């Protein structure tokens, strides 16, 4: 201990020689290294334990030096959900770490959008509805879109007439679930505007009713009061406070009135081509030069690079030790390891396509015996 306290950087070999000279006993180099590490922890303090008292050290500095400015920076515990991606694809995990989480993680989003939707399904649905109009000429395609929008707006108006309540149907379902969950939470008031809400599974959050935020961030992100906020409202109502209607704590985008306002503007019908006004502009508009490619025009949606990689992904066996169906990364089953049977001779492992691939296309016949001969030949 004295040697380490006086000279913490003493080499292990020098310490070994000094201990052997003092005690006249042989010490292995590994044992001396272990003793030196233990002595350094006792003299200088444990490396990990000092992090536990780091905030205490800062408070001591600020108490003894009131004008001291201390800046403490640290990284929080890693996101277990994000690190689980590394077990699936390390390259994808490393690529994801380079992107700030506010661009892809809902927990880091701002409350500007007031939506819980993370997908672009709205664009995809609209894109799928235009498939029939893609191969039409310009005006015919635009007319197809206009008429579709007229029909879509009318369908939504019919649905809105059947809705009851202050909120939209989707928002009403979410609120009903939150109301049921709120009954399992207890609320403690701090005497001002904040409440501590505690529930099952160690779920504890702070709700600020003035700022209209909950630290679970669901109220801020979705615009709908979460179960913690509803628990606070129930507690305030039980204590005789005026809380008002529950839907007033939801953002206006979830109100049924707002939904109806979005469809107030209609797409007006137009007259036929024979009644259109004639333009007096002397400049004639001609279509761009286009060369028709051979074959049937493609109408399928162009898939992104990610969708293509999923379809070309390696097949992963769904069961070990058995020749079962294989599931690709896209989630679709492939035909690998499926045992085929000839539809004519009923012999397993024979198909007409297989016979052609083997170079025996001349043998193919409707005759039963010839088909059996192909099977024997391919065996």
Coordinates of C-alpha atoms in Angstrom, one line a residue, residues 204-375:
X204 CA -45.0 6.8 -12.9
X205 CA -45.1 10.1 -14.7
X206 CA -45.5 13.8 -14.1
X207 CA -48.4 15.8 -15.6
X208 CA -48.4 19.6 -15.9
X209 CA -51.9 20.9 -16.5
X210 CA -50.8 24.5 -17.2
X211 CA -48.3 23.6 -19.9
X212 CA -50.6 20.7 -21.0
X213 CA -47.8 18.2 -21.1
X214 CA -47.1 14.7 -19.6
X215 CA -43.6 13.4 -19.6
X216 CA -44.7 10.2 -21.4
X217 CA -45.1 12.7 -24.3
X218 CA -48.2 11.0 -25.7
X219 CA -50.4 14.0 -25.0
X220 CA -47.9 16.2 -26.8
X221 CA -47.3 13.9 -29.8
X222 CA -50.8 12.6 -30.5
X223 CA -52.9 15.6 -29.3
X224 CA -55.1 13.2 -27.2
X225 CA -54.9 13.2 -23.4
X226 CA -53.1 10.0 -22.2
X227 CA -54.3 7.8 -19.4
X228 CA -52.1 9.8 -16.9
X229 CA -53.9 13.1 -17.9
X230 CA -57.3 11.5 -17.6
X231 CA -56.4 10.1 -14.2
X232 CA -55.5 13.7 -13.1
X233 CA -58.8 15.0 -14.5
X234 CA -60.7 12.3 -12.5
X235 CA -58.9 13.2 -9.4
X236 CA -59.6 16.9 -9.8
X237 CA -63.3 16.2 -10.4
X238 CA -63.5 14.1 -7.3
X239 CA -62.1 17.0 -5.3
X240 CA -64.7 19.4 -6.6
X241 CA -62.7 21.2 -9.2
X242 CA -64.2 22.2 -12.5
X243 CA -62.5 20.3 -15.3
X244 CA -65.0 20.7 -18.2
X245 CA -65.6 18.3 -21.0
X246 CA -63.0 15.7 -21.7
X247 CA -62.8 16.4 -25.5
X248 CA -61.7 20.0 -24.8
X249 CA -58.3 18.6 -23.7
X250 CA -57.8 17.0 -27.1
X251 CA -56.3 18.9 -30.0
X252 CA -58.8 20.4 -32.4
X253 CA -57.6 18.2 -35.3
X254 CA -59.4 15.3 -33.5
X255 CA -62.7 17.0 -33.2
X256 CA -65.5 15.8 -35.4
X257 CA -66.3 19.5 -36.2
X258 CA -62.7 19.9 -37.6
X259 CA -63.0 16.7 -39.7
X260 CA -66.3 18.0 -41.2
X261 CA -64.7 21.4 -41.9
X262 CA -61.9 19.7 -43.9
X263 CA -64.6 18.4 -46.4
X264 CA -66.6 21.6 -46.7
X265 CA -64.9 22.4 -50.0
X266 CA -66.2 20.4 -52.9
X267 CA -64.9 19.5 -56.3
X268 CA -67.4 21.1 -58.8
X269 CA -68.6 19.1 -61.8
X270 CA -67.7 20.4 -65.3
X271 CA -69.5 20.5 -68.7
X272 CA -68.7 18.2 -71.6
X273 CA -65.9 18.8 -74.2
X274 CA -68.3 20.3 -76.8
X275 CA -69.2 23.1 -74.4
X276 CA -65.7 24.1 -73.3
X277 CA -64.6 27.6 -74.1
X278 CA -62.0 28.0 -77.0
X279 CA -58.7 29.5 -76.2
X280 CA -57.4 32.3 -78.4
X281 CA -53.7 31.8 -77.6
X282 CA -51.9 31.3 -80.9
X283 CA -49.2 29.1 -79.4
X284 CA -50.0 25.4 -79.9
X285 CA -49.1 22.9 -77.2
X286 CA -47.7 19.7 -78.5
X287 CA -47.0 16.5 -76.5
X288 CA -43.4 15.6 -75.7
X289 CA -41.6 13.3 -78.1
X290 CA -42.1 9.7 -76.9
X291 CA -41.1 6.4 -78.3
X292 CA -43.2 3.5 -77.5
X293 CA -41.2 0.6 -76.0
X294 CA -41.8 -2.9 -77.3
X295 CA -44.1 -5.0 -75.2
X296 CA -47.0 -4.3 -72.9
X297 CA -46.8 -1.0 -71.0
X298 CA -46.0 -1.4 -67.3
X299 CA -48.6 -0.4 -64.8
X300 CA -47.1 -1.8 -61.7
X301 CA -45.9 0.5 -58.9
X302 CA -42.2 1.1 -58.9
X303 CA -40.8 -0.4 -55.7
X304 CA -38.2 1.3 -53.6
X305 CA -34.7 -0.1 -53.0
X306 CA -35.8 -1.4 -49.6
X307 CA -38.7 -3.3 -51.0
X308 CA -36.6 -4.8 -53.7
X309 CA -34.0 -5.9 -51.2
X310 CA -36.7 -7.6 -49.1
X311 CA -37.9 -9.6 -52.1
X312 CA -34.3 -10.6 -53.0
X313 CA -33.5 -11.4 -49.4
X314 CA -31.9 -14.7 -48.4
X315 CA -34.3 -17.4 -47.5
X316 CA -34.4 -18.4 -43.8
X317 CA -35.6 -21.8 -42.8
X318 CA -38.7 -21.7 -40.6
X319 CA -37.9 -25.0 -38.9
X320 CA -34.5 -26.6 -38.1
X321 CA -33.8 -30.2 -39.2
X322 CA -36.8 -30.6 -41.5
X323 CA -37.4 -29.7 -45.1
X324 CA -40.2 -27.3 -44.5
X325 CA -41.3 -24.3 -46.4
X326 CA -38.9 -21.4 -46.5
X327 CA -39.9 -17.9 -45.6
X328 CA -38.1 -15.0 -47.2
X329 CA -37.3 -11.7 -45.4
X330 CA -40.4 -10.1 -47.0
X331 CA -42.5 -12.6 -45.1
X332 CA -43.7 -14.6 -48.1
X333 CA -43.3 -18.3 -48.4
X334 CA -41.1 -19.6 -51.3
X335 CA -41.6 -22.9 -53.2
X336 CA -38.2 -24.3 -52.1
X337 CA -38.4 -27.9 -50.6
X338 CA -42.0 -28.3 -51.8
X339 CA -42.5 -31.7 -53.3
X340 CA -44.2 -31.5 -56.7
X341 CA -46.3 -34.2 -58.3
X342 CA -46.9 -34.8 -62.0
X343 CA -50.6 -34.1 -62.8
X344 CA -50.8 -37.0 -65.3
X345 CA -48.7 -39.9 -64.0
X346 CA -49.0 -38.9 -60.3
X347 CA -45.3 -39.5 -59.8
X348 CA -43.6 -37.2 -57.2
X349 CA -40.7 -35.1 -58.4
X350 CA -41.7 -34.9 -62.0
X351 CA -43.0 -31.8 -63.9
X352 CA -43.1 -30.9 -67.6
X353 CA -40.9 -27.8 -66.9
X354 CA -38.3 -30.1 -65.3
X355 CA -38.3 -32.3 -68.3
X356 CA -37.8 -29.4 -70.6
X357 CA -34.9 -28.2 -68.5
X358 CA -33.3 -31.7 -68.7
X359 CA -33.4 -31.5 -72.5
X360 CA -36.0 -34.2 -73.1
X361 CA -38.8 -31.9 -74.4
X362 CA -39.2 -34.3 -77.4
X363 CA -40.3 -37.0 -75.0
X364 CA -43.2 -34.9 -73.6
X365 CA -46.5 -36.5 -74.6
X366 CA -50.0 -36.9 -73.3
X367 CA -49.4 -40.6 -73.1
X368 CA -49.2 -42.0 -69.6
X369 CA -46.4 -44.4 -70.3
X370 CA -44.2 -41.8 -72.0
X371 CA -44.7 -39.4 -69.0
X372 CA -43.6 -42.3 -66.7
X373 CA -40.6 -42.8 -68.9
X374 CA -39.6 -39.2 -68.4
X375 CA -39.7 -39.7 -64.7

